[in-house]
PDB file of C-alpha atoms in Angstrom:
ATOM      1  CA  MET C   1      18.362 -66.508 197.523  1.00  0.00           C
ATOM      2  CA  LYS C   2      20.363 -68.631 194.337  1.00  0.00           C
ATOM      3  CA  PHE C   3      23.816 -67.579 193.676  1.00  0.00           C
ATOM      4  CA  SER C   4      25.365 -68.341 190.047  1.00  0.00           C
ATOM      5  CA  PHE C   5      28.439 -69.182 189.778  1.00  0.00           C
ATOM      6  CA  ARG C   6      28.373 -69.344 186.373  1.00  0.00           C
ATOM      7  CA  PRO C   7      29.368 -66.002 183.778  1.00  0.00           C
ATOM      8  CA  THR C   8      26.774 -64.806 182.127  1.00  0.00           C
ATOM      9  CA  GLU C   9      28.305 -65.199 178.760  1.00  0.00           C
ATOM     10  CA  GLY C  10      26.517 -63.146 176.294  1.00  0.00           C
ATOM     11  CA  ALA C  11      28.070 -64.005 173.012  1.00  0.00           C
ATOM     12  CA  PHE C  12      27.058 -67.757 173.441  1.00  0.00           C
ATOM     13  CA  TYR C  13      22.903 -66.604 173.773  1.00  0.00           C
ATOM     14  CA  GLU C  14      23.760 -64.258 170.629  1.00  0.00           C
ATOM     15  CA  LEU C  15      24.645 -67.177 168.320  1.00  0.00           C
ATOM     16  CA  PHE C  16      21.553 -69.429 169.429  1.00  0.00           C
ATOM     17  CA  THR C  17      19.377 -66.394 168.239  1.00  0.00           C
ATOM     18  CA  ARG C  18      21.322 -66.017 165.028  1.00  0.00           C
ATOM     19  CA  ALA C  19      21.636 -69.632 164.289  1.00  0.00           C
ATOM     20  CA  ALA C  20      17.639 -69.646 164.950  1.00  0.00           C
ATOM     21  CA  GLN C  21      16.563 -66.652 163.205  1.00  0.00           C
ATOM     22  CA  ASN C  22      18.444 -68.003 160.398  1.00  0.00           C
ATOM     23  CA  LEU C  23      16.152 -71.075 160.072  1.00  0.00           C
ATOM     24  CA  VAL C  24      13.169 -68.612 160.203  1.00  0.00           C
ATOM     25  CA  ARG C  25      14.328 -66.865 157.068  1.00  0.00           C
ATOM     26  CA  GLY C  26      14.960 -70.670 155.649  1.00  0.00           C
ATOM     27  CA  THR C  27      11.368 -71.618 156.327  1.00  0.00           C
ATOM     28  CA  GLU C  28      10.206 -68.359 155.019  1.00  0.00           C
ATOM     29  CA  LEU C  29      11.980 -69.300 151.827  1.00  0.00           C
ATOM     30  CA  LEU C  30      10.191 -72.499 151.623  1.00  0.00           C
ATOM     31  CA  ASN C  31       7.001 -71.177 151.582  1.00  0.00           C
ATOM     32  CA  GLU C  32       8.138 -68.820 148.876  1.00  0.00           C
ATOM     33  CA  LEU C  33       8.058 -72.141 146.654  1.00  0.00           C
ATOM     34  CA  ALA C  34       3.925 -72.060 147.353  1.00  0.00           C
ATOM     35  CA  LEU C  35       4.032 -68.925 145.367  1.00  0.00           C
ATOM     36  CA  PRO C  36       2.748 -68.785 141.447  1.00  0.00           C
ATOM     37  CA  GLY C  37       5.747 -68.507 138.955  1.00  0.00           C
ATOM     38  CA  VAL C  38       8.575 -68.699 141.684  1.00  0.00           C
ATOM     39  CA  ASP C  39      12.057 -68.568 140.575  1.00  0.00           C
ATOM     40  CA  VAL C  40      12.834 -71.810 142.607  1.00  0.00           C
ATOM     41  CA  GLN C  41      16.857 -71.650 141.377  1.00  0.00           C
ATOM     42  CA  SER C  42      16.813 -68.448 143.059  1.00  0.00           C
ATOM     43  CA  VAL C  43      15.244 -70.187 146.038  1.00  0.00           C
ATOM     44  CA  SER C  44      17.687 -73.025 146.472  1.00  0.00           C
ATOM     45  CA  GLU C  45      20.782 -70.734 145.943  1.00  0.00           C
ATOM     46  CA  ARG C  46      19.450 -68.283 148.551  1.00  0.00           C
ATOM     47  CA  LEU C  47      18.644 -71.409 151.111  1.00  0.00           C
ATOM     48  CA  THR C  48      22.230 -72.513 150.405  1.00  0.00           C
ATOM     49  CA  GLU C  49      23.868 -69.108 151.694  1.00  0.00           C
ATOM     50  CA  VAL C  50      21.652 -69.247 154.725  1.00  0.00           C
ATOM     51  CA  GLU C  51      22.938 -72.602 154.971  1.00  0.00           C
ATOM     52  CA  HIS C  52      26.352 -71.224 154.836  1.00  0.00           C
ATOM     53  CA  ASP C  53      25.959 -68.405 157.427  1.00  0.00           C
ATOM     54  CA  SER C  54      24.389 -71.179 159.689  1.00  0.00           C
ATOM     55  CA  ASP C  55      28.122 -73.364 159.407  1.00  0.00           C
ATOM     56  CA  GLN C  56      29.660 -70.008 160.195  1.00  0.00           C
ATOM     57  CA  ILE C  57      27.587 -69.089 163.296  1.00  0.00           C
ATOM     58  CA  THR C  58      28.283 -73.184 164.422  1.00  0.00           C
ATOM     59  CA  HIS C  59      31.936 -72.752 163.689  1.00  0.00           C
ATOM     60  CA  GLU C  60      31.828 -69.451 165.932  1.00  0.00           C
ATOM     61  CA  LEU C  61      30.226 -71.014 168.437  1.00  0.00           C
ATOM     62  CA  TYR C  62      32.386 -74.198 168.503  1.00  0.00           C
ATOM     63  CA  LYS C  63      35.459 -71.764 168.797  1.00  0.00           C
ATOM     64  CA  LYS C  64      33.781 -70.051 171.820  1.00  0.00           C
ATOM     65  CA  ILE C  65      33.603 -73.088 173.814  1.00  0.00           C
ATOM     66  CA  ASN C  66      37.174 -73.685 173.213  1.00  0.00           C
ATOM     67  CA  SER C  67      38.458 -70.180 174.270  1.00  0.00           C
ATOM     68  CA  THR C  68      35.953 -69.683 177.300  1.00  0.00           C
ATOM     69  CA  PHE C  69      37.166 -71.112 180.520  1.00  0.00           C
ATOM     70  CA  ILE C  70      33.710 -71.251 182.281  1.00  0.00           C
ATOM     71  CA  THR C  71      30.774 -71.330 180.175  1.00  0.00           C
ATOM     72  CA  PRO C  72      27.125 -70.159 181.054  1.00  0.00           C
ATOM     73  CA  PHE C  73      25.862 -73.686 181.199  1.00  0.00           C
ATOM     74  CA  ASP C  74      27.180 -77.622 180.488  1.00  0.00           C
ATOM     75  CA  ARG C  75      30.055 -77.493 177.540  1.00  0.00           C
ATOM     76  CA  GLU C  76      28.299 -80.840 176.120  1.00  0.00           C
ATOM     77  CA  ASP C  77      24.781 -79.230 176.216  1.00  0.00           C
ATOM     78  CA  ILE C  78      25.920 -76.065 174.455  1.00  0.00           C
ATOM     79  CA  TYR C  79      27.961 -77.825 171.944  1.00  0.00           C
ATOM     80  CA  ARG C  80      24.752 -80.210 171.402  1.00  0.00           C
ATOM     81  CA  LEU C  81      22.140 -77.581 171.262  1.00  0.00           C
ATOM     82  CA  GLY C  82      24.368 -75.311 168.473  1.00  0.00           C
ATOM     83  CA  SER C  83      25.002 -78.805 166.454  1.00  0.00           C
ATOM     84  CA  LEU C  84      21.161 -79.560 166.375  1.00  0.00           C
ATOM     85  CA  LEU C  85      20.148 -75.929 165.215  1.00  0.00           C
ATOM     86  CA  ASP C  86      22.661 -76.517 162.443  1.00  0.00           C
ATOM     87  CA  ASP C  87      21.416 -79.666 161.765  1.00  0.00           C
ATOM     88  CA  VAL C  88      17.647 -78.312 160.807  1.00  0.00           C
ATOM     89  CA  MET C  89      19.000 -75.778 158.626  1.00  0.00           C
ATOM     90  CA  ASP C  90      21.119 -78.494 156.523  1.00  0.00           C
ATOM     91  CA  HIS C  91      17.443 -80.541 156.162  1.00  0.00           C
ATOM     92  CA  LEU C  92      15.774 -77.257 155.295  1.00  0.00           C
ATOM     93  CA  GLU C  93      18.579 -76.389 152.499  1.00  0.00           C
ATOM     94  CA  ALA C  94      18.419 -80.259 151.341  1.00  0.00           C
ATOM     95  CA  VAL C  95      14.534 -79.660 150.811  1.00  0.00           C
ATOM     96  CA  GLY C  96      14.982 -76.744 148.352  1.00  0.00           C
ATOM     97  CA  ASN C  97      18.228 -78.106 146.745  1.00  0.00           C
ATOM     98  CA  LEU C  98      16.231 -81.416 145.832  1.00  0.00           C
ATOM     99  CA  LEU C  99      13.027 -79.803 144.652  1.00  0.00           C
ATOM    100  CA  TYR C 100      14.916 -77.621 142.160  1.00  0.00           C
ATOM    101  CA  LEU C 101      17.344 -80.497 141.100  1.00  0.00           C
ATOM    102  CA  TYR C 102      14.625 -83.205 141.009  1.00  0.00           C
ATOM    103  CA  GLY C 103      12.436 -80.338 138.687  1.00  0.00           C
ATOM    104  CA  LEU C 104       9.388 -81.139 140.819  1.00  0.00           C
ATOM    105  CA  THR C 105       8.251 -77.722 140.755  1.00  0.00           C
ATOM    106  CA  LYS C 106       7.580 -78.533 137.401  1.00  0.00           C
ATOM    107  CA  LEU C 107       4.800 -80.252 138.320  1.00  0.00           C
ATOM    108  CA  PRO C 108       1.280 -78.849 138.207  1.00  0.00           C
ATOM    109  CA  SER C 109       1.347 -78.131 142.059  1.00  0.00           C
ATOM    110  CA  LEU C 110       3.091 -80.004 145.015  1.00  0.00           C
ATOM    111  CA  PRO C 111       1.181 -81.942 147.051  1.00  0.00           C
ATOM    112  CA  ARG C 112      -1.058 -79.939 149.586  1.00  0.00           C
ATOM    113  CA  GLU C 113       0.605 -82.103 152.361  1.00  0.00           C
ATOM    114  CA  MET C 114       3.910 -81.145 151.563  1.00  0.00           C
ATOM    115  CA  HIS C 115       3.016 -77.512 152.029  1.00  0.00           C
ATOM    116  CA  GLU C 116       1.577 -78.123 155.437  1.00  0.00           C
ATOM    117  CA  LEU C 117       4.468 -79.509 156.439  1.00  0.00           C
ATOM    118  CA  VAL C 118       6.759 -76.853 155.436  1.00  0.00           C
ATOM    119  CA  ASN C 119       3.904 -74.855 157.610  1.00  0.00           C
ATOM    120  CA  VAL C 120       4.964 -76.862 160.393  1.00  0.00           C
ATOM    121  CA  LEU C 121       8.404 -75.854 160.032  1.00  0.00           C
ATOM    122  CA  ASP C 122       7.659 -72.457 159.889  1.00  0.00           C
ATOM    123  CA  GLN C 123       5.894 -72.060 163.081  1.00  0.00           C
ATOM    124  CA  GLN C 124       8.627 -74.436 164.903  1.00  0.00           C
ATOM    125  CA  ALA C 125      11.117 -72.016 163.464  1.00  0.00           C
ATOM    126  CA  ARG C 126       9.306 -69.023 164.992  1.00  0.00           C
ATOM    127  CA  LEU C 127       8.800 -70.503 168.062  1.00  0.00           C
ATOM    128  CA  THR C 128      12.350 -71.679 168.455  1.00  0.00           C
ATOM    129  CA  ALA C 129      13.946 -67.955 167.448  1.00  0.00           C
ATOM    130  CA  GLU C 130      11.697 -66.581 170.190  1.00  0.00           C
ATOM    131  CA  ALA C 131      12.823 -68.955 172.746  1.00  0.00           C
ATOM    132  CA  MET C 132      16.536 -68.737 172.083  1.00  0.00           C
ATOM    133  CA  PRO C 133      16.897 -65.297 173.766  1.00  0.00           C
ATOM    134  CA  ARG C 134      15.012 -66.787 176.855  1.00  0.00           C
ATOM    135  CA  LEU C 135      17.881 -69.249 177.870  1.00  0.00           C
ATOM    136  CA  ARG C 136      19.919 -66.019 179.356  1.00  0.00           C
ATOM    137  CA  SER C 137      17.501 -66.252 182.334  1.00  0.00           C
ATOM    138  CA  MET C 138      15.918 -69.984 182.083  1.00  0.00           C
ATOM    139  CA  ARG C 139      12.503 -68.180 182.175  1.00  0.00           C
ATOM    140  CA  ASP C 140       9.444 -69.139 180.081  1.00  0.00           C
ATOM    141  CA  LEU C 141      10.461 -71.742 178.079  1.00  0.00           C
ATOM    142  CA  GLU C 142       8.518 -74.902 179.018  1.00  0.00           C
ATOM    143  CA  ASP C 143       5.579 -73.299 176.539  1.00  0.00           C
ATOM    144  CA  TYR C 144       8.123 -73.213 173.741  1.00  0.00           C
ATOM    145  CA  TRP C 145       9.112 -77.061 173.916  1.00  0.00           C
ATOM    146  CA  ILE C 146       5.614 -78.458 175.123  1.00  0.00           C
ATOM    147  CA  GLU C 147       4.289 -76.482 171.855  1.00  0.00           C
ATOM    148  CA  CYS C 148       7.337 -77.669 169.373  1.00  0.00           C
ATOM    149  CA  ASN C 149       6.691 -81.149 170.399  1.00  0.00           C
ATOM    150  CA  ARG C 150       2.745 -80.784 169.596  1.00  0.00           C
ATOM    151  CA  LEU C 151       3.820 -79.627 166.124  1.00  0.00           C
ATOM    152  CA  GLU C 152       6.080 -82.431 165.861  1.00  0.00           C
ATOM    153  CA  ASN C 153       2.936 -84.695 166.346  1.00  0.00           C
ATOM    154  CA  ASP C 154       1.376 -82.336 163.555  1.00  0.00           C
ATOM    155  CA  GLY C 155       4.256 -82.928 161.366  1.00  0.00           C
ATOM    156  CA  ASP C 156       4.145 -86.398 161.550  1.00  0.00           C
ATOM    157  CA  GLN C 157       0.167 -86.590 160.574  1.00  0.00           C
ATOM    158  CA  ALA C 158       0.822 -84.657 157.636  1.00  0.00           C
ATOM    159  CA  TYR C 159       3.945 -86.657 156.354  1.00  0.00           C
ATOM    160  CA  ARG C 160       2.211 -89.858 156.975  1.00  0.00           C
ATOM    161  CA  MET C 161      -1.137 -88.417 155.013  1.00  0.00           C
ATOM    162  CA  LEU C 162       1.697 -87.308 152.265  1.00  0.00           C
ATOM    163  CA  LEU C 163       3.042 -91.204 151.538  1.00  0.00           C
ATOM    164  CA  VAL C 164      -0.618 -91.887 151.372  1.00  0.00           C
ATOM    165  CA  ARG C 165      -0.840 -89.658 148.669  1.00  0.00           C
ATOM    166  CA  LEU C 166       2.480 -90.636 146.979  1.00  0.00           C
ATOM    167  CA  PHE C 167       1.590 -94.283 146.916  1.00  0.00           C
ATOM    168  CA  SER C 168      -2.306 -93.521 145.777  1.00  0.00           C
ATOM    169  CA  GLY C 169      -1.457 -93.912 142.478  1.00  0.00           C
ATOM    170  CA  GLU C 170      -1.319 -90.116 141.535  1.00  0.00           C
ATOM    171  CA  TYR C 171       2.017 -90.020 140.253  1.00  0.00           C
ATOM    172  CA  ASP C 172       4.289 -92.018 138.051  1.00  0.00           C
ATOM    173  CA  ALA C 173       7.213 -94.022 140.040  1.00  0.00           C
ATOM    174  CA  LEU C 174      10.001 -92.191 139.059  1.00  0.00           C
ATOM    175  CA  THR C 175       8.133 -88.689 140.819  1.00  0.00           C
ATOM    176  CA  VAL C 176       6.870 -90.767 144.021  1.00  0.00           C
ATOM    177  CA  LEU C 177      10.649 -91.570 144.529  1.00  0.00           C
ATOM    178  CA  LYS C 178      12.102 -87.948 144.243  1.00  0.00           C
ATOM    179  CA  MET C 179       8.897 -86.954 146.070  1.00  0.00           C
ATOM    180  CA  LYS C 180       9.619 -89.445 148.811  1.00  0.00           C
ATOM    181  CA  GLU C 181      13.366 -87.924 149.106  1.00  0.00           C
ATOM    182  CA  VAL C 182      11.981 -84.665 149.784  1.00  0.00           C
ATOM    183  CA  ALA C 183       8.746 -85.859 152.229  1.00  0.00           C
ATOM    184  CA  ASP C 184      11.546 -87.550 154.429  1.00  0.00           C
ATOM    185  CA  GLU C 185      13.617 -84.314 154.550  1.00  0.00           C
ATOM    186  CA  LEU C 186      11.019 -82.213 155.993  1.00  0.00           C
ATOM    187  CA  GLU C 187       9.852 -85.001 158.450  1.00  0.00           C
ATOM    188  CA  ALA C 188      13.565 -84.916 159.421  1.00  0.00           C
ATOM    189  CA  ALA C 189      13.354 -81.233 159.990  1.00  0.00           C
ATOM    190  CA  CYS C 190      10.330 -81.676 161.847  1.00  0.00           C
ATOM    191  CA  ASP C 191      12.446 -84.180 163.935  1.00  0.00           C
ATOM    192  CA  ALA C 192      14.950 -81.933 164.617  1.00  0.00           C
ATOM    193  CA  PHE C 193      13.505 -78.780 165.799  1.00  0.00           C
ATOM    194  CA  GLU C 194      11.764 -81.597 168.444  1.00  0.00           C
ATOM    195  CA  HIS C 195      15.446 -82.247 169.027  1.00  0.00           C
ATOM    196  CA  VAL C 196      16.199 -78.718 169.619  1.00  0.00           C
ATOM    197  CA  ALA C 197      13.507 -78.328 171.996  1.00  0.00           C
ATOM    198  CA  ASN C 198      14.627 -81.423 174.161  1.00  0.00           C
ATOM    199  CA  THR C 199      17.747 -80.197 174.765  1.00  0.00           C
ATOM    200  CA  VAL C 200      16.636 -76.903 175.697  1.00  0.00           C
ATOM    201  CA  GLU C 201      14.136 -78.536 178.286  1.00  0.00           C
ATOM    202  CA  THR C 202      17.436 -80.822 179.515  1.00  0.00           C
ATOM    203  CA  ILE C 203      19.563 -77.351 179.939  1.00  0.00           C
ATOM    204  CA  ALA C 204      16.500 -75.403 181.300  1.00  0.00           C
ATOM    205  CA  VAL C 205      15.709 -78.686 183.897  1.00  0.00           C
ATOM    206  CA  LYS C 206      19.939 -78.724 184.933  1.00  0.00           C
ATOM    207  CA  GLU C 207      20.004 -75.026 185.707  1.00  0.00           C
ATOM    208  CA  SER C 208      16.401 -74.791 187.969  1.00  0.00           C
TER     209      SER C 208
END
């Protein structure tokens, strides 16, 4: 029988779970951009509110790390995981803000590949939110990081096809520059989800 000398500190797992649930809220908001007649300003403002809540969760996590004598797993890994979850939210917020500020939703429609990238992010967010509570037991996590990495590959493919579309001559040069910045944020969010999954894998291996 394996004995653990680390306490089960529930607050850390709750904070990770709350942070991941915010990512689901973020991707749900981005999906609203595909709806006809959507209020883009409202979506952008709500994304900012979710991002502020995520910042607060991250601050609570850091405070908890500094006030806890013995943490459930390595402090560096707790800090890294919290920071990476926050990074994902930053990218999601940037997508919504740029689409609104650049007025890109006034186009007849956004490129299909952009919606495909948002769909990949939504799947990654839901997987992550489902996985965070399982950190407590460190069980049944392998399928999560494998699928999250697979989805990141799907996101890379959608990103490359989006670039092909942008540079096909369909859009004027200024619109291409604006949409390329949005595309880069979407791709960065996919990568950030993969970094979260890789960190969870590292933690699980250390604790096994």
